[in-house]
């Protein structure tokens, strides 16, 4: 046997030769994917039915919420919708004025009056309206009898289905110049009251109407959060000697805190929208000085006065400020340890 064919030992072979090292690079759709997570193609195949079910909703959102955003270009134009029957042609042929509409807005005292009224209504509704659903949910949740709890919830939720026309009519019959309250005062020798046409109390009137109509909707959200609280926590707190108030403070309220933070962030982002239809129905009764808000300001200038570029500029300013408020409020929720609208 020749020397070249003599097999060497494994140790001797390891000292003279190095085995080639094969490096495997992650390529393709699974590259950088955490271990155990299925690929995109597998997830699309697995969830195809759910994705098909959401396509109509996504299409509606795109069509009615995102496509109209492109129309904000008229805020920089002297838009004339009568140039053509086609809205796109009207936008393309309307003269460009640049930031002129925004300059007019910031120099318009009516715009700043609308901003002031909007912020006053927002603060009042945040202080007087926002805590009401929380307190009512805690009260209903403390009721032992299920029948009483169901009836109370149904009665409080019923006004949510009423239109604003009906709500304003009910308050007119109660607090108007010929309403029930004025009649009772006159029967006892006092002067009647017409709260529905009083500019001084208009902000409180709007807040009271919102509380009566929409508090029941908020109750459902908070009751759903309370239903997810484990009963073991209440039992453990009771065994430790906590009374009802301490159980509510140390168990119930911490369970509601994420929901409260989320709704508060959404409410702050909706600060500049305080009820278009509700206020428009009562605007003429108290005058624009007390009832003009940003939504009615945009409607009045855009639809009634046909100044579409000016109204679009006011609406665009409102949208940008609302977006900033959402981001600031969500950041504040993160600093308090809550998730907010989205995670960090």
mmCIF file of C-alpha atoms in Angstrom:
data_model
loop_
_atom_site.group_PDB
_atom_site.id
_atom_site.type_symbol
_atom_site.label_atom_id
_atom_site.label_comp_id
_atom_site.label_asym_id
_atom_site.label_seq_id
_atom_site.Cartn_x
_atom_site.Cartn_y
_atom_site.Cartn_z
ATOM 1 C CA UNK A 1 0.000 0.000 0.000
ATOM 2 C CA UNK A 2 1.437 3.357 -0.951
ATOM 3 C CA UNK A 3 2.047 6.117 1.516
ATOM 4 C CA UNK A 4 -0.571 8.348 -0.077
ATOM 5 C CA UNK A 5 -3.337 5.881 0.624
ATOM 6 C CA UNK A 6 -2.573 5.293 4.286
ATOM 7 C CA UNK A 7 -5.439 6.729 6.405
ATOM 8 C CA UNK A 8 -4.386 9.170 9.042
ATOM 9 C CA UNK A 9 -5.869 9.310 12.514
ATOM 10 C CA UNK A 10 -8.687 11.768 13.252
ATOM 11 C CA UNK A 11 -6.586 13.800 15.635
ATOM 12 C CA UNK A 12 -3.714 13.956 13.172
ATOM 13 C CA UNK A 13 -6.049 14.973 10.382
ATOM 14 C CA UNK A 14 -7.532 17.724 12.607
ATOM 15 C CA UNK A 15 -4.091 19.241 13.195
ATOM 16 C CA UNK A 16 -3.291 19.534 9.509
ATOM 17 C CA UNK A 17 -6.656 20.401 7.938
ATOM 18 C CA UNK A 18 -9.559 22.582 8.958
ATOM 19 C CA UNK A 19 -13.075 21.574 8.108
ATOM 20 C CA UNK A 20 -14.859 24.175 6.031
ATOM 21 C CA UNK A 21 -17.461 26.189 7.945
ATOM 22 C CA UNK A 22 -20.717 26.681 6.139
ATOM 23 C CA UNK A 23 -22.492 29.981 6.928
ATOM 24 C CA UNK A 24 -26.198 30.075 6.322
ATOM 25 C CA UNK A 25 -27.644 33.494 5.643
ATOM 26 C CA UNK A 26 -31.267 34.235 6.244
ATOM 27 C CA UNK A 27 -32.870 35.071 2.948
ATOM 28 C CA UNK A 28 -36.347 35.280 1.621
ATOM 29 C CA UNK A 29 -39.562 36.314 3.408
ATOM 30 C CA UNK A 30 -38.512 34.670 6.691
ATOM 31 C CA UNK A 31 -35.382 36.797 7.034
ATOM 32 C CA UNK A 32 -35.133 38.417 10.446
ATOM 33 C CA UNK A 33 -38.301 36.704 11.653
ATOM 34 C CA UNK A 34 -38.474 35.769 15.332
ATOM 35 C CA UNK A 35 -38.262 32.012 15.913
ATOM 36 C CA UNK A 36 -41.621 30.293 16.035
ATOM 37 C CA UNK A 37 -43.455 33.024 14.118
ATOM 38 C CA UNK A 38 -45.033 31.900 10.832
ATOM 39 C CA UNK A 39 -44.110 33.601 7.590
ATOM 40 C CA UNK A 40 -46.163 36.249 5.828
ATOM 41 C CA UNK A 41 -47.412 33.857 3.159
ATOM 42 C CA UNK A 42 -48.502 31.334 5.771
ATOM 43 C CA UNK A 43 -50.291 34.008 7.805
ATOM 44 C CA UNK A 44 -52.087 35.360 4.725
ATOM 45 C CA UNK A 45 -53.269 31.878 3.866
ATOM 46 C CA UNK A 46 -54.332 31.185 7.419
ATOM 47 C CA UNK A 47 -56.267 34.453 7.863
ATOM 48 C CA UNK A 48 -57.586 34.866 4.331
ATOM 49 C CA UNK A 49 -61.225 34.556 5.412
ATOM 50 C CA UNK A 50 -60.859 37.273 8.050
ATOM 51 C CA UNK A 51 -58.994 39.492 5.598
ATOM 52 C CA UNK A 52 -61.751 39.100 3.014
ATOM 53 C CA UNK A 53 -64.338 40.001 5.649
ATOM 54 C CA UNK A 54 -62.494 43.230 6.505
ATOM 55 C CA UNK A 55 -62.021 44.333 2.883
ATOM 56 C CA UNK A 56 -65.435 46.107 2.628
ATOM 57 C CA UNK A 57 -64.783 48.036 5.849
ATOM 58 C CA UNK A 58 -61.283 48.993 4.706
ATOM 59 C CA UNK A 59 -62.657 50.104 1.337
ATOM 60 C CA UNK A 60 -65.289 52.286 3.010
ATOM 61 C CA UNK A 61 -62.697 53.884 5.301
ATOM 62 C CA UNK A 62 -60.390 54.590 2.373
ATOM 63 C CA UNK A 63 -63.203 55.964 0.226
ATOM 64 C CA UNK A 64 -64.915 58.206 2.770
ATOM 65 C CA UNK A 65 -62.080 59.104 5.180
ATOM 66 C CA UNK A 66 -58.752 59.075 3.362
ATOM 67 C CA UNK A 67 -59.591 59.968 -0.234
ATOM 68 C CA UNK A 68 -61.394 63.203 0.845
ATOM 69 C CA UNK A 69 -58.162 64.306 2.554
ATOM 70 C CA UNK A 70 -56.876 65.105 -0.937
ATOM 71 C CA UNK A 71 -59.616 67.729 -1.177
ATOM 72 C CA UNK A 72 -57.824 69.847 1.447
ATOM 73 C CA UNK A 73 -55.912 71.346 -1.463
ATOM 74 C CA UNK A 74 -58.833 73.783 -1.888
ATOM 75 C CA UNK A 75 -57.638 75.480 1.327
ATOM 76 C CA UNK A 76 -54.872 76.962 -0.830
ATOM 77 C CA UNK A 77 -57.222 77.977 -3.652
ATOM 78 C CA UNK A 78 -60.055 80.354 -4.406
ATOM 79 C CA UNK A 79 -62.150 77.306 -5.065
ATOM 80 C CA UNK A 80 -65.141 77.651 -7.366
ATOM 81 C CA UNK A 81 -67.270 74.482 -7.599
ATOM 82 C CA UNK A 82 -69.312 75.923 -10.482
ATOM 83 C CA UNK A 83 -66.465 75.831 -12.992
ATOM 84 C CA UNK A 84 -67.411 72.291 -13.932
ATOM 85 C CA UNK A 85 -69.797 69.540 -12.951
ATOM 86 C CA UNK A 86 -66.718 67.426 -12.190
ATOM 87 C CA UNK A 87 -65.220 68.298 -8.808
ATOM 88 C CA UNK A 88 -61.721 67.258 -9.872
ATOM 89 C CA UNK A 89 -61.869 69.590 -12.869
ATOM 90 C CA UNK A 90 -63.053 72.409 -10.612
ATOM 91 C CA UNK A 91 -60.080 71.877 -8.302
ATOM 92 C CA UNK A 92 -57.613 71.809 -11.204
ATOM 93 C CA UNK A 93 -59.017 75.010 -12.735
ATOM 94 C CA UNK A 94 -59.513 77.045 -9.538
ATOM 95 C CA UNK A 95 -56.965 79.846 -9.013
ATOM 96 C CA UNK A 96 -54.153 79.210 -6.546
ATOM 97 C CA UNK A 97 -53.926 81.724 -3.670
ATOM 98 C CA UNK A 98 -51.363 80.004 -1.433
ATOM 99 C CA UNK A 99 -51.600 80.849 2.291
ATOM 100 C CA UNK A 100 -54.010 83.745 1.747
ATOM 101 C CA UNK A 101 -56.971 81.866 3.263
ATOM 102 C CA UNK A 102 -54.957 81.056 6.400
ATOM 103 C CA UNK A 103 -53.956 84.708 6.768
ATOM 104 C CA UNK A 104 -57.623 85.702 6.600
ATOM 105 C CA UNK A 105 -58.480 83.122 9.241
ATOM 106 C CA UNK A 106 -55.953 84.301 11.783
ATOM 107 C CA UNK A 107 -57.045 87.910 11.258
ATOM 108 C CA UNK A 108 -60.756 87.128 11.574
ATOM 109 C CA UNK A 109 -62.192 87.878 15.060
ATOM 110 C CA UNK A 110 -65.136 85.559 14.349
ATOM 111 C CA UNK A 111 -62.714 82.656 13.983
ATOM 112 C CA UNK A 112 -61.113 83.359 17.353
ATOM 113 C CA UNK A 113 -64.569 83.707 18.923
ATOM 114 C CA UNK A 114 -65.412 80.244 17.568
ATOM 115 C CA UNK A 115 -62.134 78.870 18.971
ATOM 116 C CA UNK A 116 -62.894 80.377 22.399
ATOM 117 C CA UNK A 117 -66.428 78.959 22.499
ATOM 118 C CA UNK A 118 -65.140 75.548 21.383
ATOM 119 C CA UNK A 119 -62.506 75.407 24.118
ATOM 120 C CA UNK A 120 -64.973 76.561 26.798
ATOM 121 C CA UNK A 121 -67.420 73.827 25.817
ATOM 122 C CA UNK A 122 -64.621 71.249 25.737
ATOM 123 C CA UNK A 123 -63.419 72.124 29.245
ATOM 124 C CA UNK A 124 -66.952 72.051 30.632
ATOM 125 C CA UNK A 125 -67.715 68.702 29.025
ATOM 126 C CA UNK A 126 -64.395 67.271 30.185
ATOM 127 C CA UNK A 127 -64.984 68.337 33.791
ATOM 128 C CA UNK A 128 -68.745 67.851 34.066
ATOM 129 C CA UNK A 129 -69.556 65.180 31.473
ATOM 130 C CA UNK A 130 -66.578 62.817 31.363
ATOM 131 C CA UNK A 131 -66.770 61.643 35.044
ATOM 132 C CA UNK A 132 -70.526 60.975 34.871
ATOM 133 C CA UNK A 133 -70.365 57.619 32.999
ATOM 134 C CA UNK A 134 -67.640 56.410 35.371
ATOM 135 C CA UNK A 135 -69.678 57.268 38.470
ATOM 136 C CA UNK A 136 -72.883 55.782 37.043
ATOM 137 C CA UNK A 137 -71.061 52.597 36.020
ATOM 138 C CA UNK A 138 -69.691 52.207 39.548
ATOM 139 C CA UNK A 139 -73.157 52.816 40.978
ATOM 140 C CA UNK A 140 -74.840 50.275 38.701
ATOM 141 C CA UNK A 141 -72.083 47.739 39.283
ATOM 142 C CA UNK A 142 -72.650 47.969 43.036
ATOM 143 C CA UNK A 143 -76.327 47.014 42.683
ATOM 144 C CA UNK A 144 -76.792 43.424 43.817
ATOM 145 C CA UNK A 145 -80.057 42.554 42.066
ATOM 146 C CA UNK A 146 -79.518 41.798 38.355
ATOM 147 C CA UNK A 147 -83.053 42.915 37.412
ATOM 148 C CA UNK A 148 -82.600 46.356 38.968
ATOM 149 C CA UNK A 149 -79.192 46.654 37.302
ATOM 150 C CA UNK A 150 -80.577 45.762 33.861
ATOM 151 C CA UNK A 151 -83.544 48.154 34.135
ATOM 152 C CA UNK A 152 -81.323 51.012 35.304
ATOM 153 C CA UNK A 153 -78.864 50.459 32.487
ATOM 154 C CA UNK A 154 -81.664 50.337 29.891
ATOM 155 C CA UNK A 155 -83.228 53.582 31.150
ATOM 156 C CA UNK A 156 -79.897 55.410 31.111
ATOM 157 C CA UNK A 157 -78.973 54.057 27.685
ATOM 158 C CA UNK A 158 -82.313 54.866 26.012
ATOM 159 C CA UNK A 159 -81.627 58.595 25.267
ATOM 160 C CA UNK A 160 -78.597 57.595 23.178
ATOM 161 C CA UNK A 161 -81.012 56.522 20.427
ATOM 162 C CA UNK A 162 -82.786 59.894 20.361
ATOM 163 C CA UNK A 163 -81.917 62.355 17.623
ATOM 164 C CA UNK A 164 -80.640 65.798 18.566
ATOM 165 C CA UNK A 165 -83.868 67.299 17.248
ATOM 166 C CA UNK A 166 -85.826 65.302 19.802
ATOM 167 C CA UNK A 167 -83.344 66.090 22.595
ATOM 168 C CA UNK A 168 -83.557 69.833 21.928
ATOM 169 C CA UNK A 169 -87.365 69.597 21.779
ATOM 170 C CA UNK A 170 -87.490 67.840 25.172
ATOM 171 C CA UNK A 171 -85.280 70.493 26.780
ATOM 172 C CA UNK A 172 -87.393 73.207 25.132
ATOM 173 C CA UNK A 173 -90.506 71.776 26.752
ATOM 174 C CA UNK A 174 -88.762 71.704 30.121
ATOM 175 C CA UNK A 175 -86.574 74.822 30.179
ATOM 176 C CA UNK A 176 -88.035 77.077 27.464
ATOM 177 C CA UNK A 177 -89.977 80.287 28.002
ATOM 178 C CA UNK A 178 -93.269 78.375 27.933
ATOM 179 C CA UNK A 179 -91.791 75.207 29.414
ATOM 180 C CA UNK A 180 -92.643 73.286 32.539
ATOM 181 C CA UNK A 181 -90.150 75.092 34.771
ATOM 182 C CA UNK A 182 -91.386 78.566 33.767
ATOM 183 C CA UNK A 183 -95.000 77.558 34.299
ATOM 184 C CA UNK A 184 -94.272 76.263 37.794
ATOM 185 C CA UNK A 185 -92.447 79.489 38.695
ATOM 186 C CA UNK A 186 -95.304 81.651 37.423
ATOM 187 C CA UNK A 187 -97.858 79.603 39.341
ATOM 188 C CA UNK A 188 -95.958 80.412 42.540
ATOM 189 C CA UNK A 189 -95.630 84.118 41.828
ATOM 190 C CA UNK A 190 -92.130 84.223 40.297
ATOM 191 C CA UNK A 191 -90.951 85.373 36.895
ATOM 192 C CA UNK A 192 -90.506 82.697 34.307
ATOM 193 C CA UNK A 193 -87.130 81.575 32.939
ATOM 194 C CA UNK A 194 -86.096 80.990 29.362
ATOM 195 C CA UNK A 195 -82.839 79.101 29.666
ATOM 196 C CA UNK A 196 -82.960 77.983 26.040
ATOM 197 C CA UNK A 197 -82.321 81.541 24.788
ATOM 198 C CA UNK A 198 -79.899 82.703 27.487
ATOM 199 C CA UNK A 199 -76.345 83.152 26.121
ATOM 200 C CA UNK A 200 -74.892 83.166 29.645
ATOM 201 C CA UNK A 201 -76.009 79.608 30.397
ATOM 202 C CA UNK A 202 -75.733 78.184 26.887
ATOM 203 C CA UNK A 203 -72.485 76.291 27.559
ATOM 204 C CA UNK A 204 -73.995 74.581 30.627
ATOM 205 C CA UNK A 205 -77.161 73.809 28.645
ATOM 206 C CA UNK A 206 -75.148 72.086 25.907
ATOM 207 C CA UNK A 207 -73.233 70.080 28.516
ATOM 208 C CA UNK A 208 -76.450 68.998 30.269
ATOM 209 C CA UNK A 209 -77.907 67.828 26.959
ATOM 210 C CA UNK A 210 -74.764 65.819 26.167
ATOM 211 C CA UNK A 211 -74.802 64.191 29.605
ATOM 212 C CA UNK A 212 -78.462 63.201 29.293
ATOM 213 C CA UNK A 213 -78.084 61.819 25.783
ATOM 214 C CA UNK A 214 -74.693 60.075 25.750
ATOM 215 C CA UNK A 215 -73.862 59.108 29.335
ATOM 216 C CA UNK A 216 -75.529 55.726 28.843
ATOM 217 C CA UNK A 217 -73.123 54.871 26.011
ATOM 218 C CA UNK A 218 -70.118 55.463 28.249
ATOM 219 C CA UNK A 219 -71.676 53.343 30.979
ATOM 220 C CA UNK A 220 -71.594 50.283 28.709
ATOM 221 C CA UNK A 221 -67.869 50.725 28.057
ATOM 222 C CA UNK A 222 -66.994 50.983 31.731
ATOM 223 C CA UNK A 223 -69.306 48.154 32.762
ATOM 224 C CA UNK A 224 -67.571 45.925 30.215
ATOM 225 C CA UNK A 225 -64.228 46.826 31.797
ATOM 226 C CA UNK A 226 -65.608 46.103 35.268
ATOM 227 C CA UNK A 227 -66.893 42.695 34.126
ATOM 228 C CA UNK A 228 -63.311 41.694 33.306
ATOM 229 C CA UNK A 229 -62.099 42.281 36.886
ATOM 230 C CA UNK A 230 -61.542 38.901 38.602
ATOM 231 C CA UNK A 231 -63.826 38.295 41.555
ATOM 232 C CA UNK A 232 -60.827 36.853 43.456
ATOM 233 C CA UNK A 233 -59.415 40.360 43.853
ATOM 234 C CA UNK A 234 -62.558 41.563 45.627
ATOM 235 C CA UNK A 235 -62.608 38.470 47.829
ATOM 236 C CA UNK A 236 -58.951 38.885 48.738
ATOM 237 C CA UNK A 237 -59.472 42.557 49.548
ATOM 238 C CA UNK A 238 -62.501 41.710 51.706
ATOM 239 C CA UNK A 239 -60.508 39.049 53.595
ATOM 240 C CA UNK A 240 -57.840 41.676 54.270
ATOM 241 C CA UNK A 241 -60.447 43.858 55.927
ATOM 242 C CA UNK A 242 -61.124 46.342 53.093
ATOM 243 C CA UNK A 243 -64.598 47.822 53.168
ATOM 244 C CA UNK A 244 -66.627 48.691 50.060
ATOM 245 C CA UNK A 245 -64.984 52.079 49.514
ATOM 246 C CA UNK A 246 -61.479 50.686 49.854
ATOM 247 C CA UNK A 247 -62.286 47.862 47.436
ATOM 248 C CA UNK A 248 -63.530 50.419 44.940
ATOM 249 C CA UNK A 249 -60.430 52.588 45.398
ATOM 250 C CA UNK A 250 -57.818 49.809 45.320
ATOM 251 C CA UNK A 251 -59.460 47.274 42.988
ATOM 252 C CA UNK A 252 -62.164 48.841 40.821
ATOM 253 C CA UNK A 253 -60.543 52.141 39.876
ATOM 254 C CA UNK A 254 -57.147 50.598 38.976
ATOM 255 C CA UNK A 255 -59.012 48.169 36.706
ATOM 256 C CA UNK A 256 -60.759 51.098 34.998
ATOM 257 C CA UNK A 257 -57.649 53.228 34.663
ATOM 258 C CA UNK A 258 -56.536 51.899 31.216
ATOM 259 C CA UNK A 259 -60.020 52.441 29.772
ATOM 260 C CA UNK A 260 -60.261 55.896 31.344
ATOM 261 C CA UNK A 261 -56.865 56.833 29.914
ATOM 262 C CA UNK A 262 -57.833 55.612 26.433
ATOM 263 C CA UNK A 263 -61.168 57.441 26.385
ATOM 264 C CA UNK A 264 -59.546 60.565 27.790
ATOM 265 C CA UNK A 265 -56.974 60.567 24.988
ATOM 266 C CA UNK A 266 -59.724 60.169 22.404
ATOM 267 C CA UNK A 267 -61.781 62.887 24.061
ATOM 268 C CA UNK A 268 -58.844 65.299 24.014
ATOM 269 C CA UNK A 269 -58.288 64.543 20.344
ATOM 270 C CA UNK A 270 -61.973 65.300 19.763
ATOM 271 C CA UNK A 271 -61.744 68.527 21.763
ATOM 272 C CA UNK A 272 -62.434 70.798 18.793
ATOM 273 C CA UNK A 273 -65.551 68.823 17.816
ATOM 274 C CA UNK A 274 -68.217 69.595 20.394
ATOM 275 C CA UNK A 275 -71.408 68.692 18.566
ATOM 276 C CA UNK A 276 -72.236 70.208 15.187
ATOM 277 C CA UNK A 277 -75.894 69.251 14.872
ATOM 278 C CA UNK A 278 -76.688 69.960 18.522
ATOM 279 C CA UNK A 279 -75.308 73.504 18.378
ATOM 280 C CA UNK A 280 -76.552 74.288 14.882
ATOM 281 C CA UNK A 281 -80.130 73.608 16.002
ATOM 282 C CA UNK A 282 -79.793 76.190 18.804
ATOM 283 C CA UNK A 283 -77.440 78.699 17.185
ATOM 284 C CA UNK A 284 -80.117 81.164 16.141
ATOM 285 C CA UNK A 285 -81.780 81.112 19.573
ATOM 286 C CA UNK A 286 -78.746 82.484 21.441
ATOM 287 C CA UNK A 287 -76.801 84.097 18.599
ATOM 288 C CA UNK A 288 -73.405 83.286 17.064
ATOM 289 C CA UNK A 289 -71.554 85.164 19.805
ATOM 290 C CA UNK A 290 -72.299 82.381 22.300
ATOM 291 C CA UNK A 291 -73.037 79.420 20.017
ATOM 292 C CA UNK A 292 -70.491 79.698 17.212
ATOM 293 C CA UNK A 293 -67.958 76.843 17.348
ATOM 294 C CA UNK A 294 -65.426 75.697 14.776
ATOM 295 C CA UNK A 295 -67.753 73.207 13.104
ATOM 296 C CA UNK A 296 -70.569 75.722 12.678
ATOM 297 C CA UNK A 297 -68.016 78.344 11.597
ATOM 298 C CA UNK A 298 -66.802 76.049 8.811
ATOM 299 C CA UNK A 299 -70.357 75.189 7.774
ATOM 300 C CA UNK A 300 -71.542 78.801 7.789
ATOM 301 C CA UNK A 301 -68.657 80.092 5.699
ATOM 302 C CA UNK A 302 -68.435 77.127 3.376
ATOM 303 C CA UNK A 303 -72.054 76.174 2.728
ATOM 304 C CA UNK A 304 -73.960 79.386 3.432
ATOM 305 C CA UNK A 305 -71.419 81.974 2.270
ATOM 306 C CA UNK A 306 -69.968 79.805 -0.534
ATOM 307 C CA UNK A 307 -66.405 80.652 0.567
ATOM 308 C CA UNK A 308 -65.157 77.107 0.208
ATOM 309 C CA UNK A 309 -61.418 77.797 0.297
ATOM 310 C CA UNK A 310 -61.737 79.834 3.485
ATOM 311 C CA UNK A 311 -63.862 77.159 5.181
ATOM 312 C CA UNK A 312 -61.471 74.415 4.065
ATOM 313 C CA UNK A 313 -58.552 76.329 5.577
ATOM 314 C CA UNK A 314 -60.390 76.594 8.899
ATOM 315 C CA UNK A 315 -61.175 72.868 8.816
ATOM 316 C CA UNK A 316 -57.569 72.021 8.006
ATOM 317 C CA UNK A 317 -56.308 74.078 10.954
ATOM 318 C CA UNK A 318 -58.775 72.263 13.195
ATOM 319 C CA UNK A 319 -57.614 68.858 11.937
ATOM 320 C CA UNK A 320 -53.923 69.604 12.450
ATOM 321 C CA UNK A 321 -54.505 70.928 15.976
ATOM 322 C CA UNK A 322 -56.660 67.891 16.845
ATOM 323 C CA UNK A 323 -53.905 65.550 15.650
ATOM 324 C CA UNK A 324 -51.382 67.388 17.816
ATOM 325 C CA UNK A 325 -53.684 67.102 20.834
ATOM 326 C CA UNK A 326 -54.001 63.331 20.296
ATOM 327 C CA UNK A 327 -50.217 62.912 20.151
ATOM 328 C CA UNK A 328 -49.662 65.037 23.268
ATOM 329 C CA UNK A 329 -52.402 63.261 25.234
ATOM 330 C CA UNK A 330 -51.121 59.852 24.145
ATOM 331 C CA UNK A 331 -47.594 60.791 25.248
ATOM 332 C CA UNK A 332 -48.979 61.844 28.616
ATOM 333 C CA UNK A 333 -50.724 58.458 28.906
ATOM 334 C CA UNK A 334 -47.404 56.703 28.202
ATOM 335 C CA UNK A 335 -45.692 58.755 30.910
ATOM 336 C CA UNK A 336 -48.389 57.629 33.374
ATOM 337 C CA UNK A 337 -47.748 53.998 32.463
ATOM 338 C CA UNK A 338 -50.817 53.470 30.302
ATOM 339 C CA UNK A 339 -50.976 52.265 26.705
ATOM 340 C CA UNK A 340 -53.168 55.045 25.305
ATOM 341 C CA UNK A 341 -54.244 54.796 21.668
ATOM 342 C CA UNK A 342 -51.116 52.926 20.579
ATOM 343 C CA UNK A 343 -48.064 51.421 22.273
ATOM 344 C CA UNK A 344 -44.648 53.035 22.386
#
